[in-house]
XYZ file of C-alpha atoms in Angstrom:
488
model
C 25.778 -9.765 8.281
C 27.238 -11.007 4.652
C 25.705 -14.145 4.281
C 22.953 -13.071 6.818
C 22.453 -10.344 3.719
C 22.968 -13.472 1.751
C 20.951 -15.826 2.744
C 17.762 -13.595 2.659
C 18.953 -12.774 -0.203
C 17.961 -16.327 -1.656
C 14.732 -16.493 0.830
C 13.207 -13.334 -0.519
C 14.392 -14.455 -4.520
C 11.420 -17.814 -4.080
C 9.144 -15.788 -1.861
C 8.741 -13.344 -4.755
C 9.802 -15.920 -7.429
C 7.550 -16.894 -10.428
C 5.960 -20.455 -8.562
C 5.272 -18.558 -5.548
C 4.211 -15.483 -4.544
C 3.752 -14.068 -7.673
C 0.903 -16.297 -9.162
C -0.751 -16.376 -6.097
C -0.605 -12.287 -5.850
C -1.638 -12.730 -10.207
C -4.470 -15.215 -9.560
C -5.642 -14.553 -6.770
C -6.504 -11.391 -8.608
C -7.934 -12.761 -11.556
C -10.280 -14.854 -9.418
C -11.336 -12.123 -7.093
C -12.142 -10.361 -10.197
C -14.153 -12.678 -11.953
C -16.082 -13.967 -8.974
C -16.754 -9.560 -7.816
C -17.875 -9.298 -11.261
C -15.159 -7.073 -12.728
C -15.753 -4.967 -9.665
C -13.259 -2.594 -9.738
C -13.539 -1.595 -13.236
C -17.712 -1.254 -13.058
C -17.587 0.619 -9.348
C -14.451 2.912 -9.843
C -16.510 6.101 -10.458
C -18.687 5.751 -7.139
C -16.217 4.509 -5.267
C -14.040 7.357 -5.868
C -16.244 9.780 -5.157
C -17.974 8.339 -2.435
C -14.037 8.398 -1.059
C -13.145 11.701 -2.263
C -15.292 13.586 -2.091
C -18.762 12.955 0.310
C -15.878 11.747 2.598
C -18.046 10.144 5.144
C -20.788 7.996 6.173
C -22.453 10.230 8.312
C -23.954 8.487 11.847
C -21.309 5.265 11.784
C -19.474 4.055 13.722
C -15.831 3.407 13.694
C -12.392 5.976 14.920
C -11.956 8.037 11.864
C -13.528 8.918 8.494
C -13.114 6.948 5.254
C -11.351 9.446 3.976
C -9.407 9.607 6.664
C -8.647 5.912 6.570
C -7.946 6.018 3.073
C -5.126 8.559 3.420
C -3.561 6.819 6.087
C -3.584 3.080 3.946
C -2.087 5.770 1.124
C 0.371 6.976 3.543
C 1.217 3.921 3.544
C 1.770 2.656 0.631
C 2.800 5.788 -1.276
C 6.392 5.663 -0.859
C 9.764 5.164 -1.280
C 8.502 2.749 -4.042
C 6.435 5.044 -5.898
C 10.255 6.442 -6.637
C 12.804 3.929 -6.324
C 10.553 0.806 -6.970
C 9.545 2.238 -9.958
C 13.270 2.803 -11.508
C 14.141 -0.464 -9.918
C 12.004 -2.357 -11.520
C 12.034 -0.215 -14.958
C 16.039 -0.329 -15.052
C 16.375 -4.212 -14.547
C 13.250 -5.246 -16.276
C 12.986 -2.371 -18.888
C 9.635 -0.292 -20.091
C 7.735 -3.288 -20.160
C 7.909 -3.535 -16.212
C 5.547 -0.491 -15.865
C 2.847 -3.062 -17.506
C 3.078 -5.694 -15.476
C 2.830 -2.928 -12.839
C -0.069 -1.416 -14.220
C -1.546 -5.052 -14.377
C -0.980 -6.361 -11.031
C -2.519 -3.036 -10.192
C -6.203 -3.544 -11.855
C -6.389 -7.455 -10.344
C -4.770 -6.361 -7.379
C -8.014 -3.700 -6.766
C -9.888 -6.675 -6.408
C -8.011 -7.765 -3.626
C -7.990 -5.036 -2.071
C -11.581 -4.281 -2.080
C -11.929 -7.986 -0.513
C -9.751 -7.289 2.333
C -10.985 -4.059 3.088
C -13.792 -5.527 2.576
C -12.848 -8.181 5.585
C -11.376 -5.734 7.115
C -14.489 -4.378 8.547
C -16.906 -7.066 8.251
C -15.271 -8.898 10.469
C -13.871 -6.140 13.059
C -14.162 -5.564 16.553
C -13.653 -3.317 19.486
C -10.663 -3.642 21.763
C -10.783 -2.384 25.425
C -9.317 1.166 24.988
C -13.196 1.455 22.957
C -11.126 1.304 19.253
C -12.286 -0.273 16.137
C -9.750 -3.379 15.710
C -9.742 -5.524 12.846
C -7.684 -6.597 9.527
C -5.986 -10.898 8.308
C -4.862 -10.923 12.136
C -8.995 -11.215 12.721
C -10.437 -12.351 9.350
C -7.858 -15.062 9.119
C -9.853 -16.221 12.450
C -12.878 -15.263 12.418
C -14.009 -15.869 9.174
C -11.649 -19.271 8.583
C -13.489 -21.653 11.584
C -11.039 -24.366 13.431
C -6.687 -24.254 13.989
C -6.008 -22.809 10.133
C -8.036 -19.717 10.172
C -5.790 -19.449 12.970
C -2.831 -20.476 12.281
C -3.068 -17.922 9.488
C -3.666 -15.232 11.563
C -1.001 -15.023 13.893
C 1.374 -15.677 10.991
C -0.164 -12.528 9.569
C 0.399 -10.746 12.558
C 3.949 -11.788 13.901
C 4.804 -11.294 10.183
C 2.968 -7.587 9.410
C 4.527 -6.959 12.682
C 8.171 -7.845 11.571
C 7.779 -5.838 8.484
C 6.466 -2.607 9.965
C 10.320 -2.028 11.617
C 11.656 -2.945 8.257
C 10.282 -1.792 5.232
C 7.674 0.417 7.530
C 10.417 1.930 9.285
C 13.981 1.680 9.525
C 14.759 1.723 4.865
C 11.928 4.876 4.696
C 14.082 6.385 7.982
C 16.908 5.859 6.279
C 16.210 6.900 2.465
C 14.569 10.671 3.776
C 18.171 10.631 5.944
C 19.889 10.017 2.538
C 18.390 11.755 0.415
C 18.343 14.930 3.499
C 22.872 14.126 3.323
C 22.648 14.288 -0.260
C 20.668 17.417 -1.139
C 21.439 19.848 1.814
C 23.964 18.683 3.850
C 21.942 17.499 6.749
C 23.772 15.042 9.461
C 21.800 12.240 9.476
C 21.700 11.723 13.711
C 20.396 15.269 13.104
C 17.286 13.814 10.783
C 16.835 11.168 12.919
C 15.837 12.340 16.112
C 13.602 15.540 14.623
C 12.021 12.332 12.287
C 11.795 10.469 15.788
C 10.354 12.937 17.476
C 8.133 14.055 15.911
C 6.485 10.391 14.855
C 6.324 9.765 18.192
C 3.978 12.601 18.720
C 2.053 11.759 16.118
C 1.888 8.376 17.322
C 0.653 8.905 20.570
C -2.300 10.394 19.559
C -3.728 7.200 17.835
C -4.670 6.797 14.736
C -7.869 9.761 15.505
C -3.813 11.790 15.053
C -2.276 9.717 12.537
C -5.854 10.357 10.973
C -5.963 14.658 10.868
C -2.250 14.369 9.542
C -2.574 12.146 7.075
C -6.134 13.334 5.683
C -3.984 17.199 5.955
C -0.690 16.194 3.554
C -0.994 12.974 1.536
C -3.170 14.928 -0.627
C -0.981 17.491 -1.197
C 2.140 15.326 -1.231
C 0.686 13.712 -4.151
C -0.746 16.182 -6.493
C 2.497 18.546 -5.696
C 4.670 15.103 -7.087
C 2.718 14.483 -9.655
C 1.944 18.171 -11.136
C 5.994 18.144 -11.498
C 5.789 15.022 -13.419
C 2.596 15.986 -15.847
C 4.845 19.161 -16.360
C 7.608 16.975 -17.646
C 5.260 14.744 -19.899
C 3.184 18.141 -21.205
C 6.987 19.727 -22.060
C 7.811 16.453 -23.982
C 4.311 15.202 -25.339
C 5.598 14.177 -28.792
C 7.782 11.053 -26.753
C 3.819 9.784 -24.904
C 3.615 7.908 -27.290
C 6.444 6.342 -28.512
C 7.053 4.954 -24.254
C 3.610 3.561 -24.136
C 4.268 2.154 -27.290
C 7.965 0.908 -25.903
C 5.716 0.382 -22.148
C 3.337 -2.399 -24.167
C 5.709 -4.357 -26.766
C 9.212 -4.958 -23.927
C 6.292 -5.791 -21.762
C 5.547 -9.179 -24.107
C 9.084 -8.995 -25.794
C 11.269 -8.333 -23.461
C 14.462 -5.676 -23.711
C 17.973 -6.555 -25.032
C 20.723 -5.296 -23.776
C 22.028 -1.877 -25.191
C 24.470 0.340 -23.113
C 24.614 0.429 -20.181
C 21.368 -1.353 -19.490
C 21.135 -4.780 -18.240
C 19.843 -6.963 -20.390
C 16.732 -8.834 -19.806
C 13.133 -11.177 -20.476
C 9.756 -11.389 -20.470
C 10.077 -13.586 -17.252
C 12.484 -10.951 -15.968
C 9.988 -8.282 -16.512
C 6.968 -9.633 -14.995
C 8.837 -10.670 -11.837
C 9.995 -7.385 -11.442
C 7.355 -5.520 -12.428
C 4.769 -7.723 -10.156
C 6.936 -7.051 -7.653
C 8.034 -3.910 -6.728
C 4.079 -3.319 -8.014
C 2.678 -4.789 -4.873
C 5.908 -3.412 -3.355
C 4.316 0.364 -4.089
C 0.231 -0.397 -3.788
C 0.795 -3.751 -1.301
C -2.831 -4.879 -2.709
C -3.102 -8.180 -1.755
C -0.699 -8.272 1.605
C -3.428 -7.459 3.814
C -2.251 -4.477 5.134
C -4.972 -1.897 3.875
C -7.861 -3.678 6.062
C -5.866 -2.876 9.256
C -6.471 1.139 8.366
C -10.212 0.404 6.724
C -11.392 -1.665 9.520
C -11.313 1.956 11.605
C -13.887 3.854 9.470
C -16.754 5.457 10.035
C -18.342 3.599 7.782
C -22.936 2.309 7.388
C -21.507 -1.142 5.862
C -18.041 -3.094 4.769
C -18.852 -2.847 0.787
C -18.303 0.890 1.380
C -15.393 0.438 3.459
C -14.227 -2.017 0.205
C -14.549 0.299 -2.520
C -13.498 2.777 -0.994
C -10.458 1.130 -0.160
C -10.036 0.064 -3.272
C -9.241 2.894 -4.921
C -5.893 3.730 -3.184
C -4.331 1.041 -5.552
C -5.924 2.753 -8.144
C -4.515 6.427 -7.190
C -0.689 4.693 -6.540
C -0.274 3.076 -9.209
C -2.171 4.131 -12.033
C -2.065 7.518 -11.425
C 1.266 8.547 -9.426
C 3.531 5.550 -10.663
C 2.455 5.536 -14.182
C 4.160 9.562 -13.257
C 7.507 8.250 -12.536
C 7.479 5.202 -14.944
C 6.027 7.784 -18.015
C 8.379 10.428 -16.721
C 12.006 7.755 -16.598
C 10.781 6.451 -19.969
C 10.202 9.880 -21.331
C 13.547 11.619 -20.842
C 15.608 8.861 -22.028
C 16.987 8.101 -17.989
C 16.423 4.424 -18.135
C 19.044 2.712 -20.331
C 21.500 5.896 -20.185
C 25.222 5.957 -18.580
C 26.283 7.265 -15.519
C 29.243 9.432 -16.794
C 31.432 8.433 -13.433
C 30.670 4.828 -13.333
C 30.007 3.518 -17.085
C 27.373 1.991 -15.623
C 24.292 2.273 -16.060
C 22.419 4.905 -13.757
C 21.322 2.947 -9.607
C 18.046 2.785 -9.062
C 18.603 4.919 -6.103
C 18.945 8.052 -8.332
C 17.323 7.722 -11.631
C 14.057 9.412 -11.466
C 16.130 12.398 -9.644
C 18.243 12.471 -12.781
C 14.769 12.001 -15.334
C 13.012 14.994 -13.126
C 16.586 16.960 -13.638
C 16.471 16.024 -17.047
C 12.582 17.201 -17.629
C 12.362 20.253 -15.322
C 14.580 23.762 -14.967
C 17.280 24.650 -13.409
C 17.027 22.498 -9.638
C 13.610 21.821 -9.553
C 13.627 18.558 -10.365
C 16.249 17.539 -7.722
C 14.540 19.574 -5.415
C 10.979 17.501 -5.904
C 11.691 14.228 -6.432
C 13.936 14.775 -2.575
C 10.661 16.314 -0.716
C 8.301 14.218 -2.457
C 10.705 10.890 -1.230
C 11.027 12.790 1.808
C 7.137 13.424 2.077
C 6.585 9.654 0.722
C 8.207 8.314 3.102
C 7.193 10.065 6.709
C 3.645 9.066 5.670
C 4.158 5.449 4.913
C 6.041 5.612 8.839
C 3.077 6.574 9.873
C 0.834 4.488 7.963
C 3.171 1.220 9.052
C 3.011 2.756 12.672
C -0.589 1.906 12.757
C -0.488 -1.770 11.005
C 2.294 -2.534 13.701
C 0.255 -1.379 17.055
C -2.539 -3.669 15.947
C -0.968 -6.071 15.513
C 0.665 -5.716 18.528
C -2.478 -5.609 19.881
C -3.754 -8.553 19.268
C -0.569 -10.528 20.035
C -0.145 -9.193 23.827
C -3.463 -7.249 24.262
C -3.567 -3.407 24.419
C -1.100 -3.042 26.940
C 1.602 -4.016 24.340
C 0.356 -0.445 22.509
C 2.504 2.054 23.691
C 5.619 0.564 24.548
C 5.875 -1.071 20.996
C 5.071 3.729 19.480
C 7.656 4.319 22.049
C 10.009 1.596 19.971
C 9.203 2.255 17.070
C 9.597 5.906 16.743
C 13.020 5.129 18.751
C 13.726 2.414 15.734
C 13.399 5.762 13.335
C 16.514 7.108 14.537
C 18.308 3.585 14.280
C 17.709 3.396 10.763
C 18.786 6.978 10.043
C 22.237 6.764 10.468
C 22.718 3.066 9.629
C 23.682 1.354 6.672
C 20.900 -1.382 5.724
C 21.836 -3.672 2.753
C 20.556 -6.931 5.232
C 17.257 -4.666 5.847
C 16.115 -3.996 2.990
C 16.059 -8.242 1.826
C 14.586 -8.662 5.299
C 11.745 -6.504 4.673
C 11.509 -7.484 1.594
C 10.804 -11.538 3.091
C 8.582 -10.602 5.736
C 6.300 -8.366 2.781
C 5.663 -11.238 1.133
C 5.566 -13.946 3.645
C 2.927 -12.276 5.835
C 1.232 -11.761 1.722
C 0.444 -15.689 2.051
C -1.768 -16.295 4.246
C -4.028 -13.614 3.929
C -3.829 -14.233 0.097
C -5.038 -17.878 1.188
C -7.939 -16.355 3.044
C -9.014 -14.031 0.807
C -9.579 -17.660 -1.710
C -10.838 -19.126 1.360
C -13.136 -15.778 2.260
C -14.011 -14.999 -1.687
C -17.252 -16.715 -1.418
C -19.036 -14.508 1.467
C -17.308 -11.374 -0.171
C -18.765 -12.417 -3.535
C -22.473 -13.139 -1.488
C -22.697 -9.945 0.792
C -21.748 -7.814 -2.194
C -23.752 -8.276 -4.383
C -26.884 -7.887 -2.332
C -25.269 -4.987 -1.409
C -24.884 -3.237 -4.901
C -28.098 -5.022 -6.141
C -30.082 -2.416 -3.298
C -26.905 0.423 -3.681
C -24.990 0.678 -7.000
C -24.349 3.892 -6.252
C -23.385 4.268 -2.768
C -25.722 6.720 -1.549
C -27.903 4.608 0.250
C -28.711 6.379 3.603
C -28.159 4.786 6.814
C -31.651 3.888 7.264
C -32.031 2.656 3.760
C -29.063 0.350 4.641
C -30.919 -1.011 7.588
C -33.717 -1.987 5.698
C -33.215 -3.627 2.601
C -29.930 -5.620 5.227
C -32.332 -6.649 7.650
C -32.255 -10.570 8.181
C -29.397 -11.168 5.877
C -27.287 -13.051 8.193
C -24.172 -11.039 6.802
C -25.667 -7.600 8.308
C -26.230 -9.450 11.527
C -23.403 -10.749 12.189
C -21.552 -8.192 11.449
C -23.001 -5.925 14.085
C -22.526 -9.094 16.522
C -18.923 -7.980 15.873
C -18.501 -4.641 16.474
C -19.974 -4.641 19.644
C -17.876 -7.268 21.075
C -14.426 -6.329 22.532
C -11.442 -7.833 22.615
C -9.075 -8.594 24.959
């Protein structure tokens, strides 16, 4: 197992290194930002209003509302990456890593828009009458020939593998270990309860997942963010200095101080980008799977709603975590018991404990981590089953749900060094075919986006108005035909 873990660590270092995925992610984000005219900056307000206030398109086809599709995708992304991932990035890459997480998010919003747009644009209907879409479909349907089919199958295989890793065992393990450390709950008890809860929700399909995530995802984010904002308010005098440190060290790196691991600018970039993607999943293609189930009157509308997920995840939640860690000074403190830097696993908890009275900080981080991780399990379960449906048909969905729930118990009760490395590799490998596809299909995305936004810049058009200005457009007719088709 040590050799396997070492091998996976080496492969992960290559996949997430400075010569493969990092330039591909950043390059794709930059390219799509220019091709789409900075859509993430110009349309963010309208997108937030549609996704969070209006929440749905009336009389639109789909399985769940736009808001439920958004919260399902947020359930999968707002997880341990927002707590432990941020601490890992800052602990190794220094405060400057937070800057590169912001850069990744702002550029990644264009990638998130594009993949969600394509998820709806090329979605189909399965034999149970549910919408199904994502890179496993749009790579094949949008890119003609064997290359598109190869990219689609590669994504589907890697996504199923990743769903058992980062979307299942690692999340369950985080929940079980935190409950055991904080409240002395045996890991097998946590595993049994978590597996049963997961199965109950999954049996109901995407409509059940959508109802659950729409109910508790906003509440859990608000609960965590309010705790962080209280700490920042108490330490308001240190906030400007924290921002200054983030910006300065993003371009200079950090020198070794106390127990801090000395880092160069390249390490800050590498960990900022890698943990940023781990947190918000922009460019991985996963959110497009949830977007494809949305009740929406046009792919552009759901693409913009899905784009707000990255903004909420990284610009809001990750920023809160990072600034709390920096303003409390925990990021470069040493653990008295070991004489070494405080580990990433407990760094955020220590920061919140420093910033809040009594045990409130510890409880907020523990409860937040449990809720974030469980929501990730639900979101990734849906991602996994949609790719299973693509590979083997609808008949494989229920066996997958049962197996996925059983593996949750396994993840809660074993050590997962190998699984963490395996998850990093699978996440990276599923992003590669998707990013290639986004670059190839960027012309289609830009063309159809421009036409729609020329007629409905504020996203206020009714279904009848959309039908009127889209009539006769090739993309419109293709989408309507694709929606009516049944994938077997």
